[in-house]
PDB file of C-alpha atoms and ligand atoms in Angstrom:
ATOM      1  CA  MET A  98      93.923   6.767  53.520  1.00 94.00           C
ATOM      2  CA  ILE A  99      91.566   7.738  56.399  1.00 98.00           C
ATOM      3  CA  ILE A 100      87.664   8.200  56.428  1.00 98.00           C
ATOM      4  CA  CYS A 101      85.285   9.373  58.944  1.00 98.00           C
ATOM      5  CA  ILE A 102      82.018   7.569  58.417  1.00 98.00           C
ATOM      6  CA  GLY A 103      78.713   7.904  60.586  1.00 98.00           C
ATOM      7  CA  ALA A 104      77.826   4.771  62.016  1.00 98.00           C
ATOM      8  CA  GLY A 105      74.207   5.418  62.730  1.00 97.00           C
ATOM      9  CA  PRO A 106      72.063   5.682  65.914  1.00 97.00           C
ATOM     10  CA  GLY A 107      72.896   2.325  67.143  1.00 97.00           C
ATOM     11  CA  ASP A 108      71.295  -0.772  65.338  1.00 97.00           C
ATOM     12  CA  ILE A 109      73.794  -1.842  62.600  1.00 97.00           C
ATOM     13  CA  GLY A 110      70.859  -2.286  60.099  1.00 96.00           C
ATOM     14  CA  TYR A 111      70.788   1.514  59.852  1.00 97.00           C
ATOM     15  CA  LEU A 112      74.509   1.692  58.525  1.00 97.00           C
ATOM     16  CA  PRO A 113      74.655   2.775  54.821  1.00 96.00           C
ATOM     17  CA  ARG A 114      76.079  -0.491  52.746  1.00 97.00           C
ATOM     18  CA  ARG A 115      79.111   1.807  51.438  1.00 97.00           C
ATOM     19  CA  SER A 116      79.990   2.465  55.097  1.00 98.00           C
ATOM     20  CA  ALA A 117      79.894  -1.164  55.827  1.00 98.00           C
ATOM     21  CA  ASP A 118      82.143  -1.899  52.667  1.00 98.00           C
ATOM     22  CA  LEU A 119      84.644   0.867  53.879  1.00 98.00           C
ATOM     23  CA  ILE A 120      84.771  -1.110  57.260  1.00 98.00           C
ATOM     24  CA  ALA A 121      84.917  -4.650  55.741  1.00 98.00           C
ATOM     25  CA  HIS A 122      88.060  -3.519  53.742  1.00 98.00           C
ATOM     26  CA  ALA A 123      89.858  -1.487  56.350  1.00 98.00           C
ATOM     27  CA  ASP A 124      93.312  -2.218  58.175  1.00 98.00           C
ATOM     28  CA  VAL A 125      92.307  -0.096  61.089  1.00 98.00           C
ATOM     29  CA  VAL A 126      89.131   0.781  62.766  1.00 98.00           C
ATOM     30  CA  ALA A 127      88.892   3.401  65.514  1.00 98.00           C
ATOM     31  CA  GLY A 128      86.350   5.136  67.372  1.00 98.00           C
ATOM     32  CA  PHE A 129      84.558   5.471  70.953  1.00 98.00           C
ATOM     33  CA  ASN A 130      84.007   2.062  72.576  1.00 97.00           C
ATOM     34  CA  ALA A 131      79.866   2.193  71.946  1.00 96.00           C
ATOM     35  CA  VAL A 132      80.432   2.883  68.360  1.00 98.00           C
ATOM     36  CA  ILE A 133      83.121   0.302  67.874  1.00 98.00           C
ATOM     37  CA  ASP A 134      80.367  -2.072  69.745  1.00 97.00           C
ATOM     38  CA  VAL A 135      77.983  -1.100  66.916  1.00 97.00           C
ATOM     39  CA  VAL A 136      80.154  -2.098  63.763  1.00 98.00           C
ATOM     40  CA  ARG A 137      82.073  -4.681  65.584  1.00 98.00           C
ATOM     41  CA  PRO A 138      80.235  -7.721  63.766  1.00 98.00           C
ATOM     42  CA  LEU A 139      81.547  -6.081  60.390  1.00 98.00           C
ATOM     43  CA  ILE A 140      85.345  -5.551  61.161  1.00 98.00           C
ATOM     44  CA  PRO A 141      87.709  -8.317  59.716  1.00 98.00           C
ATOM     45  CA  ASP A 142      89.721 -10.404  62.043  1.00 98.00           C
ATOM     46  CA  SER A 143      92.734  -8.682  60.008  1.00 98.00           C
ATOM     47  CA  ALA A 144      92.033  -5.270  61.052  1.00 98.00           C
ATOM     48  CA  GLN A 145      93.601  -3.451  64.243  1.00 98.00           C
ATOM     49  CA  VAL A 146      90.637  -1.823  66.294  1.00 98.00           C
ATOM     50  CA  ILE A 147      91.725   1.293  68.148  1.00 98.00           C
ATOM     51  CA  GLN A 148      88.969   2.430  70.900  1.00 98.00           C
ATOM     52  CA  MET A 149      88.890   5.395  73.048  1.00 98.00           C
ATOM     53  CA  GLY A 150      86.923   7.275  75.590  1.00 96.00           C
ATOM     54  CA  TYR A 151      87.029  11.240  76.092  1.00 93.00           C
ATOM     55  CA  ARG A 152      90.151  10.839  78.483  1.00 94.00           C
ATOM     56  CA  ASP A 153      92.439   9.203  76.045  1.00 97.00           C
ATOM     57  CA  GLN A 154      90.854  10.305  72.394  1.00 98.00           C
ATOM     58  CA  VAL A 155      93.766  12.764  71.455  1.00 98.00           C
ATOM     59  CA  ALA A 156      96.759   9.792  72.138  1.00 98.00           C
ATOM     60  CA  GLN A 157      94.584   7.286  70.572  1.00 98.00           C
ATOM     61  CA  LEU A 158      93.730   9.256  67.544  1.00 98.00           C
ATOM     62  CA  ASP A 159      97.546  10.297  67.285  1.00 98.00           C
ATOM     63  CA  GLU A 160      98.142   6.633  66.930  1.00 98.00           C
ATOM     64  CA  VAL A 161      95.361   6.438  64.202  1.00 98.00           C
ATOM     65  CA  ALA A 162      97.099   9.449  62.260  1.00 98.00           C
ATOM     66  CA  LYS A 163     100.702   7.241  62.280  1.00 98.00           C
ATOM     67  CA  LEU A 164      99.147   4.567  60.897  1.00 98.00           C
ATOM     68  CA  HIS A 165      97.295   6.532  58.444  1.00 98.00           C
ATOM     69  CA  HIS A 166     100.736   8.195  57.460  1.00 98.00           C
ATOM     70  CA  ALA A 167     102.227   4.923  57.128  1.00 98.00           C
ATOM     71  CA  GLY A 168      99.999   3.813  54.415  1.00 98.00           C
ATOM     72  CA  LYS A 169      96.918   1.885  56.279  1.00 98.00           C
ATOM     73  CA  ASN A 170      93.549   2.117  55.415  1.00 98.00           C
ATOM     74  CA  CYS A 171      92.223   3.846  58.461  1.00 98.00           C
ATOM     75  CA  VAL A 172      88.207   4.213  59.242  1.00 98.00           C
ATOM     76  CA  VAL A 173      87.014   6.269  62.072  1.00 98.00           C
ATOM     77  CA  VAL A 174      83.668   5.751  63.292  1.00 98.00           C
ATOM     78  CA  PHE A 175      81.210   8.345  64.408  1.00 98.00           C
ATOM     79  CA  MET A 176      78.015   7.871  66.458  1.00 98.00           C
ATOM     80  CA  GLY A 177      74.885   8.746  64.151  1.00 98.00           C
ATOM     81  CA  ASP A 178      76.114  11.370  61.513  1.00 98.00           C
ATOM     82  CA  ILE A 179      79.357  13.414  61.720  1.00 98.00           C
ATOM     83  CA  HIS A 180      77.043  16.655  61.269  1.00 95.00           C
ATOM     84  CA  PHE A 181      75.106  16.818  63.927  1.00 96.00           C
ATOM     85  CA  SER A 182      77.236  16.535  67.318  1.00 97.00           C
ATOM     86  CA  GLY A 183      80.152  15.209  65.705  1.00 97.00           C
ATOM     87  CA  PHE A 184      82.261  18.076  64.062  1.00 96.00           C
ATOM     88  CA  GLN A 185      84.558  18.832  67.411  1.00 97.00           C
ATOM     89  CA  TYR A 186      85.631  15.074  67.317  1.00 98.00           C
ATOM     90  CA  LEU A 187      85.983  15.551  63.307  1.00 98.00           C
ATOM     91  CA  GLU A 188      88.350  18.129  64.313  1.00 98.00           C
ATOM     92  CA  ARG A 189      90.323  16.133  66.606  1.00 98.00           C
ATOM     93  CA  VAL A 190      90.803  13.558  64.018  1.00 98.00           C
ATOM     94  CA  GLU A 191      91.793  16.473  61.080  1.00 98.00           C
ATOM     95  CA  ARG A 192      94.250  18.017  63.990  1.00 98.00           C
ATOM     96  CA  ALA A 193      95.843  14.730  64.630  1.00 98.00           C
ATOM     97  CA  CYS A 194      96.396  14.057  60.851  1.00 98.00           C
ATOM     98  CA  GLY A 195      97.371  17.591  59.906  1.00 98.00           C
ATOM     99  CA  HIS A 196      94.891  17.579  57.341  1.00 98.00           C
ATOM    100  CA  PRO A 197      91.244  17.638  56.239  1.00 98.00           C
ATOM    101  CA  VAL A 198      89.718  14.001  56.013  1.00 98.00           C
ATOM    102  CA  GLU A 199      87.049  12.707  53.743  1.00 98.00           C
ATOM    103  CA  THR A 200      83.668  12.158  55.375  1.00 98.00           C
ATOM    104  CA  MET A 201      80.969   9.557  54.756  1.00 98.00           C
ATOM    105  CA  PRO A 202      77.478  10.638  56.186  1.00 97.00           C
ATOM    106  CA  GLY A 203      75.391   8.316  58.607  1.00 98.00           C
ATOM    107  CA  LEU A 204      71.867   8.289  59.752  1.00 98.00           C
ATOM    108  CA  SER A 205      71.668  10.645  62.891  1.00 98.00           C
ATOM    109  CA  SER A 206      69.379   9.984  65.795  1.00 98.00           C
ATOM    110  CA  ALA A 207      67.748  13.239  65.117  1.00 98.00           C
ATOM    111  CA  GLN A 208      66.627  11.963  61.665  1.00 98.00           C
ATOM    112  CA  VAL A 209      65.154   8.776  63.464  1.00 98.00           C
ATOM    113  CA  LEU A 210      63.402  11.147  65.961  1.00 98.00           C
ATOM    114  CA  ALA A 211      62.009  13.327  63.163  1.00 98.00           C
ATOM    115  CA  SER A 212      60.760  10.000  61.296  1.00 98.00           C
ATOM    116  CA  ARG A 213      59.065   8.691  64.566  1.00 98.00           C
ATOM    117  CA  ALA A 214      57.299  11.946  65.638  1.00 97.00           C
ATOM    118  CA  LYS A 215      56.694  13.089  62.152  1.00 97.00           C
ATOM    119  CA  VAL A 216      58.121  16.409  61.819  1.00 96.00           C
ATOM    120  CA  CYS A 217      59.649  17.794  58.892  1.00 95.00           C
ATOM    121  CA  PHE A 218      63.293  19.276  58.733  1.00 96.00           C
ATOM    122  CA  ASP A 219      61.915  22.836  57.246  1.00 95.00           C
ATOM    123  CA  GLU A 220      59.986  23.525  60.236  1.00 96.00           C
ATOM    124  CA  THR A 221      62.585  22.022  62.783  1.00 98.00           C
ATOM    125  CA  THR A 222      65.876  23.427  64.164  1.00 98.00           C
ATOM    126  CA  PHE A 223      68.699  21.157  65.328  1.00 98.00           C
ATOM    127  CA  ILE A 224      70.652  21.972  68.506  1.00 98.00           C
ATOM    128  CA  THR A 225      73.181  20.086  70.399  1.00 98.00           C
ATOM    129  CA  PHE A 226      74.489  20.948  73.971  1.00 98.00           C
ATOM    130  CA  HIS A 227      76.924  17.902  73.501  1.00 97.00           C
ATOM    131  CA  ARG A 228      79.778  19.856  72.763  1.00 95.00           C
ATOM    132  CA  ARG A 229      82.924  21.539  74.631  1.00 94.00           C
ATOM    133  CA  GLY A 230      82.837  25.144  75.025  1.00 95.00           C
ATOM    134  CA  ASP A 231      80.412  27.721  75.674  1.00 95.00           C
ATOM    135  CA  LEU A 232      76.598  26.579  75.842  1.00 96.00           C
ATOM    136  CA  SER A 233      75.305  30.112  76.130  1.00 96.00           C
ATOM    137  CA  PRO A 234      74.817  30.832  72.715  1.00 98.00           C
ATOM    138  CA  PHE A 235      72.966  27.675  72.110  1.00 98.00           C
ATOM    139  CA  LYS A 236      70.789  28.085  74.959  1.00 98.00           C
ATOM    140  CA  ARG A 237      69.712  31.842  73.772  1.00 98.00           C
ATOM    141  CA  HIS A 238      69.252  30.196  70.325  1.00 98.00           C
ATOM    142  CA  LEU A 239      66.914  27.487  71.528  1.00 98.00           C
ATOM    143  CA  VAL A 240      64.835  30.239  73.108  1.00 98.00           C
ATOM    144  CA  HIS A 241      64.561  32.137  70.040  1.00 98.00           C
ATOM    145  CA  VAL A 242      63.581  29.020  67.562  1.00 98.00           C
ATOM    146  CA  LEU A 243      60.837  28.326  69.919  1.00 98.00           C
ATOM    147  CA  GLN A 244      59.721  31.877  69.893  1.00 98.00           C
ATOM    148  CA  ASP A 245      59.708  31.809  66.491  1.00 98.00           C
ATOM    149  CA  GLN A 246      57.380  29.075  66.564  1.00 97.00           C
ATOM    150  CA  ARG A 247      59.644  26.346  65.075  1.00 98.00           C
ATOM    151  CA  ASN A 248      60.126  22.583  66.474  1.00 98.00           C
ATOM    152  CA  ALA A 249      63.493  22.095  68.070  1.00 98.00           C
ATOM    153  CA  ILE A 250      65.200  18.637  68.100  1.00 98.00           C
ATOM    154  CA  VAL A 251      67.904  18.971  70.919  1.00 98.00           C
ATOM    155  CA  ILE A 252      70.734  16.657  71.885  1.00 98.00           C
ATOM    156  CA  PRO A 253      71.151  17.136  75.646  1.00 98.00           C
ATOM    157  CA  CYS A 254      74.357  17.013  77.382  1.00 97.00           C
ATOM    158  CA  PRO A 255      74.970  14.131  79.771  1.00 95.00           C
ATOM    159  CA  TRP A 256      78.399  15.106  81.200  1.00 90.00           C
ATOM    160  CA  ASP A 257      79.635  15.813  84.892  1.00 86.00           C
ATOM    161  CA  GLU A 258      77.208  17.627  87.348  1.00 85.00           C
ATOM    162  CA  ALA A 259      78.720  20.915  86.491  1.00 86.00           C
ATOM    163  CA  ARG A 260      78.049  21.023  82.778  1.00 91.00           C
ATOM    164  CA  SER A 261      75.350  18.607  82.597  1.00 96.00           C
ATOM    165  CA  PHE A 262      72.156  20.163  80.543  1.00 97.00           C
ATOM    166  CA  MET A 263      69.912  17.115  80.175  1.00 98.00           C
ATOM    167  CA  PRO A 264      65.909  17.506  79.210  1.00 98.00           C
ATOM    168  CA  TRP A 265      64.876  18.164  82.868  1.00 98.00           C
ATOM    169  CA  HIS A 266      67.706  21.145  83.054  1.00 98.00           C
ATOM    170  CA  ILE A 267      66.527  22.361  79.627  1.00 98.00           C
ATOM    171  CA  ALA A 268      62.955  22.494  80.420  1.00 98.00           C
ATOM    172  CA  ALA A 269      63.832  24.439  83.373  1.00 98.00           C
ATOM    173  CA  TYR A 270      65.775  26.887  81.630  1.00 98.00           C
ATOM    174  CA  LEU A 271      63.117  27.544  78.904  1.00 98.00           C
ATOM    175  CA  LEU A 272      60.420  27.836  81.756  1.00 98.00           C
ATOM    176  CA  GLU A 273      62.807  30.530  83.219  1.00 98.00           C
ATOM    177  CA  ASN A 274      63.240  32.247  79.872  1.00 98.00           C
ATOM    178  CA  GLY A 275      59.313  32.518  79.343  1.00 98.00           C
ATOM    179  CA  ILE A 276      58.469  29.431  77.033  1.00 98.00           C
ATOM    180  CA  PRO A 277      55.214  28.470  77.536  1.00 98.00           C
ATOM    181  CA  ALA A 278      54.775  25.798  80.517  1.00 98.00           C
ATOM    182  CA  ASP A 279      52.439  23.633  78.312  1.00 98.00           C
ATOM    183  CA  GLN A 280      54.390  23.666  75.131  1.00 97.00           C
ATOM    184  CA  GLN A 281      54.475  19.847  74.250  1.00 98.00           C
ATOM    185  CA  VAL A 282      57.840  18.056  74.503  1.00 98.00           C
ATOM    186  CA  GLU A 283      59.090  14.305  73.675  1.00 98.00           C
ATOM    187  CA  VAL A 284      61.838  12.387  74.992  1.00 98.00           C
ATOM    188  CA  TRP A 285      62.984   9.385  72.920  1.00 98.00           C
ATOM    189  CA  GLU A 286      65.780   7.008  74.260  1.00 98.00           C
ATOM    190  CA  ASN A 287      67.571   4.310  72.560  1.00 98.00           C
ATOM    191  CA  LEU A 288      66.452   5.091  69.226  1.00 98.00           C
ATOM    192  CA  THR A 289      66.674   1.989  66.950  1.00 98.00           C
ATOM    193  CA  ARG A 290      67.678  -0.061  70.076  1.00 96.00           C
ATOM    194  CA  GLY A 291      64.925  -0.927  72.157  1.00 93.00           C
ATOM    195  CA  GLU A 292      63.129   2.420  71.933  1.00 96.00           C
ATOM    196  CA  ALA A 293      61.334   4.284  74.994  1.00 97.00           C
ATOM    197  CA  GLU A 294      59.298   7.453  74.334  1.00 97.00           C
ATOM    198  CA  TRP A 295      57.886   9.957  76.959  1.00 98.00           C
ATOM    199  CA  HIS A 296      55.370  12.656  75.837  1.00 98.00           C
ATOM    200  CA  GLY A 297      54.233  15.716  78.248  1.00 98.00           C
ATOM    201  CA  THR A 298      54.551  19.331  78.685  1.00 98.00           C
ATOM    202  CA  LEU A 299      57.567  21.545  79.396  1.00 98.00           C
ATOM    203  CA  ALA A 300      56.435  21.669  83.026  1.00 98.00           C
ATOM    204  CA  GLU A 301      56.401  18.180  83.406  1.00 98.00           C
ATOM    205  CA  CYS A 302      59.493  17.487  81.453  1.00 98.00           C
ATOM    206  CA  ALA A 303      61.329  19.419  84.278  1.00 98.00           C
ATOM    207  CA  GLU A 304      60.643  16.588  86.511  1.00 98.00           C
ATOM    208  CA  HIS A 305      61.030  13.881  84.027  1.00 97.00           C
ATOM    209  CA  ARG A 306      64.528  11.778  84.214  1.00 97.00           C
ATOM    210  CA  CYS A 307      65.912   9.960  81.305  1.00 97.00           C
ATOM    211  CA  SER A 308      69.118   7.974  80.378  1.00 96.00           C
ATOM    212  CA  ASP A 309      72.204   9.755  78.669  1.00 96.00           C
ATOM    213  CA  MET A 310      71.052   7.996  75.255  1.00 97.00           C
ATOM    214  CA  SER A 311      68.195  10.458  75.008  1.00 98.00           C
ATOM    215  CA  ILE A 312      67.011  13.200  72.476  1.00 98.00           C
ATOM    216  CA  MET A 313      64.444  15.602  72.784  1.00 98.00           C
ATOM    217  CA  LEU A 314      61.786  16.991  70.709  1.00 98.00           C
ATOM    218  CA  ILE A 315      60.150  20.414  71.720  1.00 98.00           C
ATOM    219  CA  ARG A 316      57.223  20.812  69.376  1.00 98.00           C
ATOM    220  CA  THR A 317      55.680  24.470  68.287  1.00 97.00           C
ATOM    221  CA  LYS A 318      52.693  25.664  69.608  1.00 95.00           C
ATOM    222  CA  ALA A 319      51.698  26.805  65.822  1.00 93.00           C
ATOM    223  CA  PRO A 320      52.674  24.421  63.477  1.00 91.00           C
ATOM    224  CA  MET A 321      52.279  25.822  59.909  1.00 90.00           C
ATOM    225  CA  ASP A 322      49.380  25.140  57.910  1.00 90.00           C
ATOM    226  CA  SER A 323      49.502  23.116  54.956  1.00 87.00           C
ATOM    227  CA  GLN A 324      50.893  25.124  51.934  1.00 86.00           C
ATOM    228  CA  ILE A 325      49.814  23.019  49.166  1.00 90.00           C
ATOM    229  CA  GLU A 326      46.818  23.460  47.049  1.00 89.00           C
ATOM    230  CA  PRO A 327      43.564  22.784  48.350  1.00 84.00           C
ATOM    231  CA  SER A 328      42.664  18.983  47.667  1.00 80.00           C
ATOM    232  CA  HIS A 329      40.445  18.233  44.828  1.00 78.00           C
ATOM    233  CA  LEU A 330      39.061  14.828  46.474  1.00 73.00           C
ATOM    234  CA  PRO A 331      35.395  14.599  47.220  1.00 76.00           C
ATOM    235  CA  THR A 332      34.919  15.342  50.796  1.00 73.00           C
ATOM    236  CA  PRO A 333      32.771  12.509  52.920  1.00 73.00           C
ATOM    237  CA  GLU A 334      29.683  14.493  52.207  1.00 77.00           C
ATOM    238  CA  GLN A 335      29.950  15.033  48.640  1.00 74.00           C
ATOM    239  CA  SER A 336      30.788  11.329  48.079  1.00 72.00           C
ATOM    240  CA  ALA A 337      27.719  10.142  50.194  1.00 70.00           C
TER     241      ALA A 337
HETATM  242  C1  LIG B1173      78.013  13.262  70.538  1.00 96.18           C
HETATM  243  S1  LIG B1173      76.212  13.058  70.515  1.00 96.18           S
HETATM  244  C2  LIG B1173      76.434  12.529  68.766  1.00 96.18           C
HETATM  245  C3  LIG B1173      75.069  12.179  67.880  1.00 96.18           C
HETATM  246  C4  LIG B1173      75.203  11.957  66.687  1.00 96.18           C
HETATM  247  N1  LIG B1173      76.043  12.235  66.047  1.00 96.18           N
HETATM  248  C5  LIG B1173      73.873  11.756  65.901  1.00 96.18           C
HETATM  249  O1  LIG B1173      73.873  12.000  64.685  1.00 96.18           O
HETATM  250  O2  LIG B1173      72.866  11.250  66.321  1.00 96.18           O
HETATM  251  C6  LIG B1173      75.764  11.722  71.401  1.00 96.18           C
HETATM  252  C7  LIG B1173      74.356  11.796  71.967  1.00 96.18           C
HETATM  253  O3  LIG B1173      73.415  11.997  70.978  1.00 96.18           O
HETATM  254  C8  LIG B1173      71.947  11.345  71.523  1.00 96.18           C
HETATM  255  N2  LIG B1173      71.812   9.909  70.562  1.00 96.18           N
HETATM  256  C9  LIG B1173      72.757   9.260  69.728  1.00 96.18           C
HETATM  257  N3  LIG B1173      72.103   8.211  69.391  1.00 96.18           N
HETATM  258  C10 LIG B1173      71.112   8.241  70.046  1.00 96.18           C
HETATM  259  C11 LIG B1173      70.138   7.016  70.083  1.00 96.18           C
HETATM  260  N4  LIG B1173      69.959   5.884  69.248  1.00 96.18           N
HETATM  261  N5  LIG B1173      68.636   7.174  70.900  1.00 96.18           N
HETATM  262  C12 LIG B1173      68.408   8.715  71.325  1.00 96.18           C
HETATM  263  N6  LIG B1173      69.718   9.432  71.379  1.00 96.18           N
HETATM  264  C13 LIG B1173      70.557   9.042  70.992  1.00 96.18           C
HETATM  265  C14 LIG B1173      72.423  11.236  72.890  1.00 96.18           C
HETATM  266  O4  LIG B1173      72.015  12.242  73.590  1.00 96.18           O
HETATM  267  C15 LIG B1173      73.905  10.901  72.830  1.00 96.18           C
HETATM  268  O5  LIG B1173      74.340  11.277  74.284  1.00 96.18           O
END
């Protein structure tokens, strides 16, 4: 058996109980080093731990797939939720196994950010640049999202110089593409683990530096009006 689980955004307290149980009963727990560190307190002594980084992930996942095919109970842990910026890793797991695998959602850093910043999903678009392949369609989409007066929650790309698309690069790109310099931006770092938050304009964001463990909110300049019925509560003047 093999299952992929979202391990949440950092603090183990944000892991669903069902996922904690799956880890506690696993023969094999595999994942990127940073994510294994999050769930380490739940891994039984009897379990084999297979850690990996970007360079050896294919070989290590082949090892996990072998153990799965040999009948071991395998759990592959993902950062945050699998469904935001996790699908390419899921594709690698399924390629190693040779078949689709079961998944268990986790709490995404994007959900925690939405909660901290009080934005609702309905009026927000989620875009990640933390992915392999051509980023240009995603860059264009971000411009359209903002032109369409929606909020955007964005995972930057912290890789090498050639590919890096961090909040300051994103801000510069948006300014070049006509997004207003006074659009409000927030950058949140290390959510659930000693969080740091930064608020400023798009122009200021182009000068702001942050760590790899950052997620960005670009707020629409025209938030939707409430569409619920008018309140029947008396106004302060009426109650006076
Ligand atoms: C490969 S993506 C995985 C995102 C993950 N699937 C999720 O749902 O949160 C990794 C990036 O997500 C962002 N991220 C993940 N956890 C975070 C946290 N606790 N605080 C801020 N950003 C976070 C960072 O930009 C990090 O480099």
